[in-house]
PDB file of C-alpha atoms in Angstrom:
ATOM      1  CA  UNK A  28      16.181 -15.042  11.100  1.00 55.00           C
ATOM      2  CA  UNK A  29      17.667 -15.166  14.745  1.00 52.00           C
ATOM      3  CA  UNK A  30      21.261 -17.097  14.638  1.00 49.00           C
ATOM      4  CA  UNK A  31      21.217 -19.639  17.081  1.00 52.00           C
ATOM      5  CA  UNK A  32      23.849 -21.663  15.673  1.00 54.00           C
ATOM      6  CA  UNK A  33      26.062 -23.907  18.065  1.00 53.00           C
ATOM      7  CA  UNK A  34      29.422 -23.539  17.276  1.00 66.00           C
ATOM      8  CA  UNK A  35      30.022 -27.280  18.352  1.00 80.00           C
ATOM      9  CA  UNK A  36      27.671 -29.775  18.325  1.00 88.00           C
ATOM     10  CA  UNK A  37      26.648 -33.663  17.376  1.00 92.00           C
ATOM     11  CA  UNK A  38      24.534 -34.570  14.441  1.00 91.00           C
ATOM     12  CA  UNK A  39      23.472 -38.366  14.182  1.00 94.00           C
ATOM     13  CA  UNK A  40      21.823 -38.655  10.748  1.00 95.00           C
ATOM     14  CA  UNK A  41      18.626 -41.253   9.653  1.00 97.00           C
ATOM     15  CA  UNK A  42      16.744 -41.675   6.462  1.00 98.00           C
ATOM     16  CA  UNK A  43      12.923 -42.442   7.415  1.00 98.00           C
ATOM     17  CA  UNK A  44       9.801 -42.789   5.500  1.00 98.00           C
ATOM     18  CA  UNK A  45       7.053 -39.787   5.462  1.00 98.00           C
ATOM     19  CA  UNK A  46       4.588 -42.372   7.514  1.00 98.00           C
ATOM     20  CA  UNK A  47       7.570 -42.867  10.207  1.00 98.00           C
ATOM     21  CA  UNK A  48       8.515 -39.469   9.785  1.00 98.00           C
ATOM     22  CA  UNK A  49       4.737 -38.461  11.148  1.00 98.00           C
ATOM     23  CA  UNK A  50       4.776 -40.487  14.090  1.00 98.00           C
ATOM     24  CA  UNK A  51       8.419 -39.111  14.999  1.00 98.00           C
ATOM     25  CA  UNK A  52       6.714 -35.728  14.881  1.00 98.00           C
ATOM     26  CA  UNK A  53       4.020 -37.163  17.720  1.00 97.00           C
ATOM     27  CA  UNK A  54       7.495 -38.811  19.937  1.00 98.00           C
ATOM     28  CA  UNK A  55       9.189 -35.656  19.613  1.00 98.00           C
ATOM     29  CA  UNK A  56       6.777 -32.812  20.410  1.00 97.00           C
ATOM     30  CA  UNK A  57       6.541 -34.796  24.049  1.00 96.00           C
ATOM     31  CA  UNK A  58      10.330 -33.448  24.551  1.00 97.00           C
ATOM     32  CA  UNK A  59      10.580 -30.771  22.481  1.00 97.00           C
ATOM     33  CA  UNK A  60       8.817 -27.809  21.270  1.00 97.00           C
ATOM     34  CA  UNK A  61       8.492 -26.357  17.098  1.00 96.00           C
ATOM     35  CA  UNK A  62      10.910 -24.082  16.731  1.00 93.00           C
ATOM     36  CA  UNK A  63       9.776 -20.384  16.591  1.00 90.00           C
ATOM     37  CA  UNK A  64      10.171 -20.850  12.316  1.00 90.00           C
ATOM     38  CA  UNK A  65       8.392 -24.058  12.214  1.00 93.00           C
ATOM     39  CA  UNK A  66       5.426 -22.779  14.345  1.00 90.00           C
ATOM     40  CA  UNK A  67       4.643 -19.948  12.358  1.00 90.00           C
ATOM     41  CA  UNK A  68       4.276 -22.450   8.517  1.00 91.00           C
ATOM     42  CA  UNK A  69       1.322 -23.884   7.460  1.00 86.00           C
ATOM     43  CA  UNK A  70       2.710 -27.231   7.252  1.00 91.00           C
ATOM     44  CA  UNK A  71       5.503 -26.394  10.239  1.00 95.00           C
ATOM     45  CA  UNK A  72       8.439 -26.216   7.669  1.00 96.00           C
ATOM     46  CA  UNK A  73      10.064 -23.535   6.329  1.00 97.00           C
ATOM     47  CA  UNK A  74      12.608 -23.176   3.347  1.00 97.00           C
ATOM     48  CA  UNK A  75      16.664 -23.493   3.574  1.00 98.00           C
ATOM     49  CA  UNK A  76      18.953 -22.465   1.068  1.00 98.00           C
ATOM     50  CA  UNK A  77      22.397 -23.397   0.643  1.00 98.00           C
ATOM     51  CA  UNK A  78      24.699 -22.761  -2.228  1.00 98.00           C
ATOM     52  CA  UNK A  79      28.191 -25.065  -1.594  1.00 98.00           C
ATOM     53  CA  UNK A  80      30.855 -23.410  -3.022  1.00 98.00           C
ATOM     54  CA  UNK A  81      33.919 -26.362  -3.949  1.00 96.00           C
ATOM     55  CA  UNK A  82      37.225 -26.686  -5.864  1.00 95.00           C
ATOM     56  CA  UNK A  83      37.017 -27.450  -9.628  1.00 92.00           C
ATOM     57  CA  UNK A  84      38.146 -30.878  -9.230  1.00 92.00           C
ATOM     58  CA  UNK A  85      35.181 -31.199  -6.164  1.00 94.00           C
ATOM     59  CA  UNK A  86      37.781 -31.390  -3.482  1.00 95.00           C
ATOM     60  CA  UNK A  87      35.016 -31.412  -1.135  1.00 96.00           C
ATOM     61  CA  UNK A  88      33.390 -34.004  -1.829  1.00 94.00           C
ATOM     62  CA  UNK A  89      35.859 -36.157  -2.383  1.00 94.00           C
ATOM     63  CA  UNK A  90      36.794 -35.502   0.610  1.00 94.00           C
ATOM     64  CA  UNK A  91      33.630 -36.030   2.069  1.00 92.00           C
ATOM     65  CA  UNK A  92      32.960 -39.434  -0.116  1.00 92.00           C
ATOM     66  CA  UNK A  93      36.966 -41.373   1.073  1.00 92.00           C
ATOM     67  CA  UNK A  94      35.656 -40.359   4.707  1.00 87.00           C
ATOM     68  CA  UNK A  95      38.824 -38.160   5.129  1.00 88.00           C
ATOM     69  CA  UNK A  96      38.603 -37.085   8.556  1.00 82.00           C
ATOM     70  CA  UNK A  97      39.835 -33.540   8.448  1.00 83.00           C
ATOM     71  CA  UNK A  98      37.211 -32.462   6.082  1.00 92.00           C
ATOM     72  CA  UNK A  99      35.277 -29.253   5.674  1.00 96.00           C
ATOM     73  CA  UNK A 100      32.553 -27.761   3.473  1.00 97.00           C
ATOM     74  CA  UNK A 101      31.730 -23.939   2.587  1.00 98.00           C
ATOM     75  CA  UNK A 102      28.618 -22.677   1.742  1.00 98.00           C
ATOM     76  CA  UNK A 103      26.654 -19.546   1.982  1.00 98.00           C
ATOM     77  CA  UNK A 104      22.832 -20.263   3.945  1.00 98.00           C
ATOM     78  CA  UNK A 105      19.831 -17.979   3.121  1.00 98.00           C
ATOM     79  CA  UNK A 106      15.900 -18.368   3.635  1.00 96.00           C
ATOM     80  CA  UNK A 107      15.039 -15.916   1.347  1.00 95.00           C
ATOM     81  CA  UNK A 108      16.596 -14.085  -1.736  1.00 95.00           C
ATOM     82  CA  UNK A 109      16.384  -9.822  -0.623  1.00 96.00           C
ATOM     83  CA  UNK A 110      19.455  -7.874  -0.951  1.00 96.00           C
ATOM     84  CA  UNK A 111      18.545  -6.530   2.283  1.00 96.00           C
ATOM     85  CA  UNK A 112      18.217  -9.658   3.912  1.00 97.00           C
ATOM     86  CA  UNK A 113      21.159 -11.749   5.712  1.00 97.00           C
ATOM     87  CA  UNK A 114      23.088 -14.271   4.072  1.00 98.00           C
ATOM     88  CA  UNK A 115      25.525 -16.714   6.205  1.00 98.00           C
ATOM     89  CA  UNK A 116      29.204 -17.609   4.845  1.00 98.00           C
ATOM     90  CA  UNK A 117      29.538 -21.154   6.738  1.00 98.00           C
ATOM     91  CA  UNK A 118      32.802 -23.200   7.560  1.00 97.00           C
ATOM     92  CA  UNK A 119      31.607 -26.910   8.344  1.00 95.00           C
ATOM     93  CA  UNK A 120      33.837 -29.055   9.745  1.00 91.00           C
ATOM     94  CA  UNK A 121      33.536 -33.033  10.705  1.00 83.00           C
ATOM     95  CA  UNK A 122      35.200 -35.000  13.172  1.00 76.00           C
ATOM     96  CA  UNK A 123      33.414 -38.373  13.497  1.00 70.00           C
ATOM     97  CA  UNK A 124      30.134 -37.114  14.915  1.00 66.00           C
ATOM     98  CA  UNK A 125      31.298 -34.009  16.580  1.00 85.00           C
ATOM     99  CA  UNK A 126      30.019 -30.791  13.994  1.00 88.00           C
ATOM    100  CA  UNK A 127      32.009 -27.441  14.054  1.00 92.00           C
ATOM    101  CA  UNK A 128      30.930 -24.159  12.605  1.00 93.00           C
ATOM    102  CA  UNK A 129      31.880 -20.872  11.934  1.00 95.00           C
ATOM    103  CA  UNK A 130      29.721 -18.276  10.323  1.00 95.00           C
ATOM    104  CA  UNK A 131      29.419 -14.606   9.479  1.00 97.00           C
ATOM    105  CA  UNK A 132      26.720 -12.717   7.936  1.00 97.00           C
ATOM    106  CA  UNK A 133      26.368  -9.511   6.084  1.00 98.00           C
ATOM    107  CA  UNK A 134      23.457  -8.621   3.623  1.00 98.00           C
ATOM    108  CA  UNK A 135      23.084 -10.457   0.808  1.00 98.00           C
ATOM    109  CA  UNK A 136      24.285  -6.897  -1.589  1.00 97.00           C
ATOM    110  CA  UNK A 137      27.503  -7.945  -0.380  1.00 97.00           C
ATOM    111  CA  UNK A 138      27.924 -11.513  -1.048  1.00 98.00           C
ATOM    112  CA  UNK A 139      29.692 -10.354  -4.844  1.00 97.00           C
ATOM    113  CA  UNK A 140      32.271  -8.943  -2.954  1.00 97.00           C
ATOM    114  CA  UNK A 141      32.984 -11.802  -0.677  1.00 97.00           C
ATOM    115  CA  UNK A 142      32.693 -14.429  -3.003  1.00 98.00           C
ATOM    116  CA  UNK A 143      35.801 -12.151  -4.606  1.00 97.00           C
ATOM    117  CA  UNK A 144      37.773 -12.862  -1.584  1.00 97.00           C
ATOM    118  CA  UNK A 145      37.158  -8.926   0.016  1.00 97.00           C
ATOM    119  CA  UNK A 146      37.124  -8.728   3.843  1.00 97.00           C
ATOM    120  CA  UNK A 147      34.054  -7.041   4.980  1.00 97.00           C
ATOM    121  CA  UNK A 148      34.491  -4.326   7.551  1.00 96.00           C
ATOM    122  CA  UNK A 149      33.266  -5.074  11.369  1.00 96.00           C
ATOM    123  CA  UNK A 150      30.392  -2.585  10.510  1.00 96.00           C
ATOM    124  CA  UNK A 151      29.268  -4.783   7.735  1.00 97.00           C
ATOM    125  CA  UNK A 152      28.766  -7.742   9.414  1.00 97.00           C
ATOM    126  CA  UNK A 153      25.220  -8.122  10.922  1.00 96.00           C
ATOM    127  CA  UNK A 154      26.356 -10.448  14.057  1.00 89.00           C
ATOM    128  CA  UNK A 155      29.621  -7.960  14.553  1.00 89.00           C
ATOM    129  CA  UNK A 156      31.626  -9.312  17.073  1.00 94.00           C
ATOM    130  CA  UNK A 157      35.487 -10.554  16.755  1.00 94.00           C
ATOM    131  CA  UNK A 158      34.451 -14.239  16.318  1.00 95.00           C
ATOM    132  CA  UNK A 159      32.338 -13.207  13.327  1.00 96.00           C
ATOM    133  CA  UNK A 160      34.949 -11.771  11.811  1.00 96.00           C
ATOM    134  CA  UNK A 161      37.553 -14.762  12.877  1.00 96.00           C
ATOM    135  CA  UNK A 162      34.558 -16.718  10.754  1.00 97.00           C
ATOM    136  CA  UNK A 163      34.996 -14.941   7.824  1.00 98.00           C
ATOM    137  CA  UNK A 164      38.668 -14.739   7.981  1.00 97.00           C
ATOM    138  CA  UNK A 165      38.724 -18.506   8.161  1.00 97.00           C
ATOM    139  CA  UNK A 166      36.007 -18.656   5.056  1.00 98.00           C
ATOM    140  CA  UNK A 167      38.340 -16.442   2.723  1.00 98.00           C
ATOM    141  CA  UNK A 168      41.531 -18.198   3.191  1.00 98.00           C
ATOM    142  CA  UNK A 169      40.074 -21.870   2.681  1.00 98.00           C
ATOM    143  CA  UNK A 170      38.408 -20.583   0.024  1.00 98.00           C
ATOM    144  CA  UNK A 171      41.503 -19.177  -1.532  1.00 98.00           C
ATOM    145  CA  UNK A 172      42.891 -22.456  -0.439  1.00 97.00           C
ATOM    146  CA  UNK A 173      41.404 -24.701  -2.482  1.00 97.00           C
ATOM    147  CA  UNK A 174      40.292 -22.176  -5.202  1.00 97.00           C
ATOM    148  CA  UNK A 175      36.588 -22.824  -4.232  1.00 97.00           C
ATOM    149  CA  UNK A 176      34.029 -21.088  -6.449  1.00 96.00           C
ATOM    150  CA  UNK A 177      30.312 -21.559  -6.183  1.00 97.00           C
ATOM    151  CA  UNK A 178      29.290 -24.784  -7.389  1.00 96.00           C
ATOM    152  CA  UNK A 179      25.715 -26.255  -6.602  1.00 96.00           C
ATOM    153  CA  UNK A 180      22.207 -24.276  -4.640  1.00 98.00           C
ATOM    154  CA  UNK A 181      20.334 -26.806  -2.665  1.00 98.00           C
ATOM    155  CA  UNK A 182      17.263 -26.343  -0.988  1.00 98.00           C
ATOM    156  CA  UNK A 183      14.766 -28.488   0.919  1.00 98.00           C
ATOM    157  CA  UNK A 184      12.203 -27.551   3.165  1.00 97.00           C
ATOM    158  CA  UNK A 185      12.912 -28.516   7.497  1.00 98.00           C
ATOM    159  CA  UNK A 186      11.079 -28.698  10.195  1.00 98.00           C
ATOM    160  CA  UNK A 187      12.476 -28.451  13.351  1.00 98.00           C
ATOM    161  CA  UNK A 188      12.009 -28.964  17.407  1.00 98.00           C
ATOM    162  CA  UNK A 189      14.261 -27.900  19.981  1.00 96.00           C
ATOM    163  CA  UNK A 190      14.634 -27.336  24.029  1.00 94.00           C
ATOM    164  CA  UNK A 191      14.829 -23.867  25.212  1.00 89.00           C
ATOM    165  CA  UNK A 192      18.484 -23.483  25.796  1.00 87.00           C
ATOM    166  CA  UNK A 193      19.067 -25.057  22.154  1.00 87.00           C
ATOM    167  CA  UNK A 194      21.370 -27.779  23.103  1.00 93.00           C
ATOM    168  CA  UNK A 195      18.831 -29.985  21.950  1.00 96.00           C
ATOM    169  CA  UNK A 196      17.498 -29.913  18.181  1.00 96.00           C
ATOM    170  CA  UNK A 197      15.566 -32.430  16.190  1.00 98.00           C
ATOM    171  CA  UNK A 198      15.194 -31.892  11.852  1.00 98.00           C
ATOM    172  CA  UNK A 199      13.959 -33.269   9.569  1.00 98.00           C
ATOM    173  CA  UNK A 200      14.085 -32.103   6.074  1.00 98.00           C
ATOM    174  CA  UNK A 201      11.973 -32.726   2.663  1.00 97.00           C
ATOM    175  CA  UNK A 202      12.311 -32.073  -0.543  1.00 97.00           C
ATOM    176  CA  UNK A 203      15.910 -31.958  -1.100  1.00 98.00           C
ATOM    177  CA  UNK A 204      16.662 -30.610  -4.408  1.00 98.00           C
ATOM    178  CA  UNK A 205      19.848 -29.052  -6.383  1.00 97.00           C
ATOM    179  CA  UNK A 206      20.814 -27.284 -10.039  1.00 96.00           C
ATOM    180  CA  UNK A 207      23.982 -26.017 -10.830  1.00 95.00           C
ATOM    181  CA  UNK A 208      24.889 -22.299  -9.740  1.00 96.00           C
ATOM    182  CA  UNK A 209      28.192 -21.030 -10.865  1.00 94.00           C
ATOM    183  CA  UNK A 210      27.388 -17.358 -11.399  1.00 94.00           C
ATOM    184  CA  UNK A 211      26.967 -17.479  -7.524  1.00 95.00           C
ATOM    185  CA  UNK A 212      23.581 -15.203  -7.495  1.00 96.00           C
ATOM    186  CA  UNK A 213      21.495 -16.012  -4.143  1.00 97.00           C
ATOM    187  CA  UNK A 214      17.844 -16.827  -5.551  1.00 96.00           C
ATOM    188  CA  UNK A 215      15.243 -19.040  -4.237  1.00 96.00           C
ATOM    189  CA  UNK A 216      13.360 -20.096  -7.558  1.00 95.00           C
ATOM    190  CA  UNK A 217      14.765 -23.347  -9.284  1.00 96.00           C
ATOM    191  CA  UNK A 218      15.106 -23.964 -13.121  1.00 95.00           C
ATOM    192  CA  UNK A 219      15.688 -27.609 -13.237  1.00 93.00           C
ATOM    193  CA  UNK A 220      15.692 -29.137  -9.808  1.00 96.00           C
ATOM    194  CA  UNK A 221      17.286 -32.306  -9.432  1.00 95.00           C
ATOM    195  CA  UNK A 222      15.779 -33.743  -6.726  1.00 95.00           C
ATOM    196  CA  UNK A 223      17.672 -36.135  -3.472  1.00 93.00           C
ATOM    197  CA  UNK A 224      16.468 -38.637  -0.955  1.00 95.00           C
ATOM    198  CA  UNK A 225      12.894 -38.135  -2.171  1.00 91.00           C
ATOM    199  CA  UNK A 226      10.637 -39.830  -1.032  1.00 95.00           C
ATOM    200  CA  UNK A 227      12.766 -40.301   1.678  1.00 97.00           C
ATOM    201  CA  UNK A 228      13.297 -37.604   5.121  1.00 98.00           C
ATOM    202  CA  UNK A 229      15.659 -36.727   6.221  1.00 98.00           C
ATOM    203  CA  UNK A 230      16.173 -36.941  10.070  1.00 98.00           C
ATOM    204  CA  UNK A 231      18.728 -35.403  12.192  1.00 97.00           C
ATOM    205  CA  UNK A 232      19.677 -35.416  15.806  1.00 97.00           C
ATOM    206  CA  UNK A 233      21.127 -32.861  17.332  1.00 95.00           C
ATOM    207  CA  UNK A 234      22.714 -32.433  20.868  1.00 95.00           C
ATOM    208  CA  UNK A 235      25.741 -30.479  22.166  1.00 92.00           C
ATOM    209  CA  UNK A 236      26.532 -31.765  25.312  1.00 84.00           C
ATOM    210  CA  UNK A 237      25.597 -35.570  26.700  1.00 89.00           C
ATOM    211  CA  UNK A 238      23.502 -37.627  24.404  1.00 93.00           C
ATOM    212  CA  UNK A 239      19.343 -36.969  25.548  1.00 96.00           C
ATOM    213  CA  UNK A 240      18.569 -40.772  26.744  1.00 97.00           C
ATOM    214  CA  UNK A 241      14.784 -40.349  24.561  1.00 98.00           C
ATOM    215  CA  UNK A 242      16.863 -39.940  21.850  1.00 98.00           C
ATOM    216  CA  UNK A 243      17.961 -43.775  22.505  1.00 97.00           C
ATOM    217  CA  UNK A 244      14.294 -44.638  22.928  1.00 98.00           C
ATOM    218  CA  UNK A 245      13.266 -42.952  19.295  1.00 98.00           C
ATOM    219  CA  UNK A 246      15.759 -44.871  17.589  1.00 97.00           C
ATOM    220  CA  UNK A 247      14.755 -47.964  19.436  1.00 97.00           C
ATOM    221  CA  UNK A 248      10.902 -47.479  19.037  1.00 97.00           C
ATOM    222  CA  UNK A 249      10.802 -46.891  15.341  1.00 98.00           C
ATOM    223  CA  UNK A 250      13.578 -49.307  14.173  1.00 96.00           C
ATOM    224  CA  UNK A 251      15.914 -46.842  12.448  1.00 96.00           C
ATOM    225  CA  UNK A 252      19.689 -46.700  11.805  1.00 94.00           C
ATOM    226  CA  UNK A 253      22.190 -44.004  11.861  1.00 94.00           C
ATOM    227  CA  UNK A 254      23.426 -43.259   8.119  1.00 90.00           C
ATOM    228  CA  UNK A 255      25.177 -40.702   6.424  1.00 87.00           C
ATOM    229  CA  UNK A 256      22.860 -38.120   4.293  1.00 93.00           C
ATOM    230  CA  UNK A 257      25.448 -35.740   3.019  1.00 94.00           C
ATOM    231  CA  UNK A 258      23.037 -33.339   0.909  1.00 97.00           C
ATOM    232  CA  UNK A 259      25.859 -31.472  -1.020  1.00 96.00           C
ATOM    233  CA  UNK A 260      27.510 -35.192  -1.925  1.00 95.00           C
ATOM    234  CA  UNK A 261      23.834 -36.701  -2.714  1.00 95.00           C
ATOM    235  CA  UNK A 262      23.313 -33.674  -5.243  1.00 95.00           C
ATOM    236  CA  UNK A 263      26.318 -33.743  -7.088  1.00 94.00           C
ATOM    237  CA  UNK A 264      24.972 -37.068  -7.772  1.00 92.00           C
ATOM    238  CA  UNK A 265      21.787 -36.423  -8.637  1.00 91.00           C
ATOM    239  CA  UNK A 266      23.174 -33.797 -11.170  1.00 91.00           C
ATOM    240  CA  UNK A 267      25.725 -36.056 -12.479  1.00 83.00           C
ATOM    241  CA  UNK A 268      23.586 -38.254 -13.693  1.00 55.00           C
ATOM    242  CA  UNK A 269      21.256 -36.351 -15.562  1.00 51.00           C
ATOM    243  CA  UNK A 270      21.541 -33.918 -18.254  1.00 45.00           C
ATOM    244  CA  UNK A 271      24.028 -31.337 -16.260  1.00 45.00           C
ATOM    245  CA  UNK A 272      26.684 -33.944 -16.126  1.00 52.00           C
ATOM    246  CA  UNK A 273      29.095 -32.271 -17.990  1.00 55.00           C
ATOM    247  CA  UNK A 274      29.441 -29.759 -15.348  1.00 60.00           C
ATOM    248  CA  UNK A 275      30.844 -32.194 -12.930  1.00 60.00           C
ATOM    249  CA  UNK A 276      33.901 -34.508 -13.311  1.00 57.00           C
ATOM    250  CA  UNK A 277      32.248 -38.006 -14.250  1.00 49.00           C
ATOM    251  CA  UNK A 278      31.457 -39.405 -10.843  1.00 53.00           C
ATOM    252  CA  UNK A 279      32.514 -43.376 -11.303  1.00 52.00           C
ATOM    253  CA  UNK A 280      29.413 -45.932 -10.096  1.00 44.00           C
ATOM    254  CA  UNK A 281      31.544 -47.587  -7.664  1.00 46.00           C
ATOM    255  CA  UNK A 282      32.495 -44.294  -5.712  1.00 47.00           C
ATOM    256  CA  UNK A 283      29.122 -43.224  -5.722  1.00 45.00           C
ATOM    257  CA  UNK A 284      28.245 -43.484  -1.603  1.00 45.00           C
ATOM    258  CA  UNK A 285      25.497 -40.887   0.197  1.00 47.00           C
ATOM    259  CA  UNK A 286      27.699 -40.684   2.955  1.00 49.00           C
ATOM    260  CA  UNK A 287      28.186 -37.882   6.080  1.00 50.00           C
TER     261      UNK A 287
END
């Protein structure tokens, strides 16, 4: 899969229903165009993969759930589980609305290693290039930080629009579900899914430069409001509260908040 990440961008975040979630297909496709993934699926969404790796005490998301404004996440994105196939080590950082990442990739045979804290070699990295490798850098040491270890896989299924230079990007993303994953193997296949948001979509806005003025006319033509829909933070939940808990500190009912 092409990386066409920005390394800077703005995310406003809505939950919708699967009948306003249709009709935001029909607004959208009059400004943008299915991405080359989405075009190609039967039902114009392909799978994501994510597995967050966190602190023992979920430093994280805690962080993420007190709204702590220097706050970052680490995960590892996939679309498929090859050995031959790339896998992404992600920084994601939050300031208000403004999103930045770093990433790196190297085949997915070599995630072990990383996940042990090893530097991979320029020639092992599939986007070489010195910011890649800054990326990776930066992943190690705040992993090492705050002890991180691979916590929770989450997939869902997206489908997604965008403009031709990519500064513009509409998602939005079913089927959010999560199990445990400590042993930190990359797979695709869930055991026990605990499942997020459903019924609910997920719907994301995504610009990097000034704010697209349609984008005021969606929210104002089908009544929605900007909300947080952290998936990592809504799947600890989901797994705290069913038979899993014990792998998670006991998430109190008050602090429980699905926030971004």
């Amino acid at each position: 899969m092409t990386d066409r990440m920005q390394s800077q961008r703005f995310e406003l975040k809505y939950l919708i229903s699967e009948e306003t979630a249709l009709r935001v297909r029909d607004f959208v496709q009059s400004y943008l165009s299915l991405d080359e993934y989405s075009a190609c699926q039967p039902h114009l969404a392909y799978p994501v993969h994510s597995l967050y790796l966190d602190s023992d005490t979920l430093k994280t998301y805690w962080d993420t759930i007190n709204g702590n404004r220097n706050r970052f996440k680490l995960r590892l994105r996939f679309y498929d589980a090859a050995p031959d196939l790339p896998v992404y080590f992600e920084v994601k950082r939050r300031v208000n609305n403004c999103i930045l990442k770093q990433r790196a990739s190297v085949r997915q045979s070599l995630a072990p290693e990383m996940l042990r804290g090893f530097l991979p070699s320029m020639e092992q990295l599939l986007n070489a290039s010195p910011k890649a490798l800054v990326a990776m850098q930066t992943f190690l040491g705040l992993m090492a930080q705050i002890q991180a270890k691979p916590k929770v896989h989450i997939a869902y299924l997206r489908e997604a629009y965008a403009n031709d230079p990519g500064t513009v990007r509409v998602t939005m993303d079913r089927a959010v579900r999560a199990e445990p994953n400590l042993q930190g193997v990359l797979r695709a296949q869930m055991e026990h899914p605990h499942y997020a948001f459903t019924p609910l979509v997920i719907l994301e806005l995504k610009f990097t430069d000034r704010f697209p003025h349609w984008f005021g006319e969606l929210v104002r033509v089908f009544h929605v409001m900007q909300r947080g829909a952290a998936k990592y933070c809504a799947s600890v939940q989901a797994i705290g509260d069913g038979p899993l808990k014990t792998i998670f500190p006991v998430i109190p009912e008050e602090e429980v908040s699905i926030v971004g």
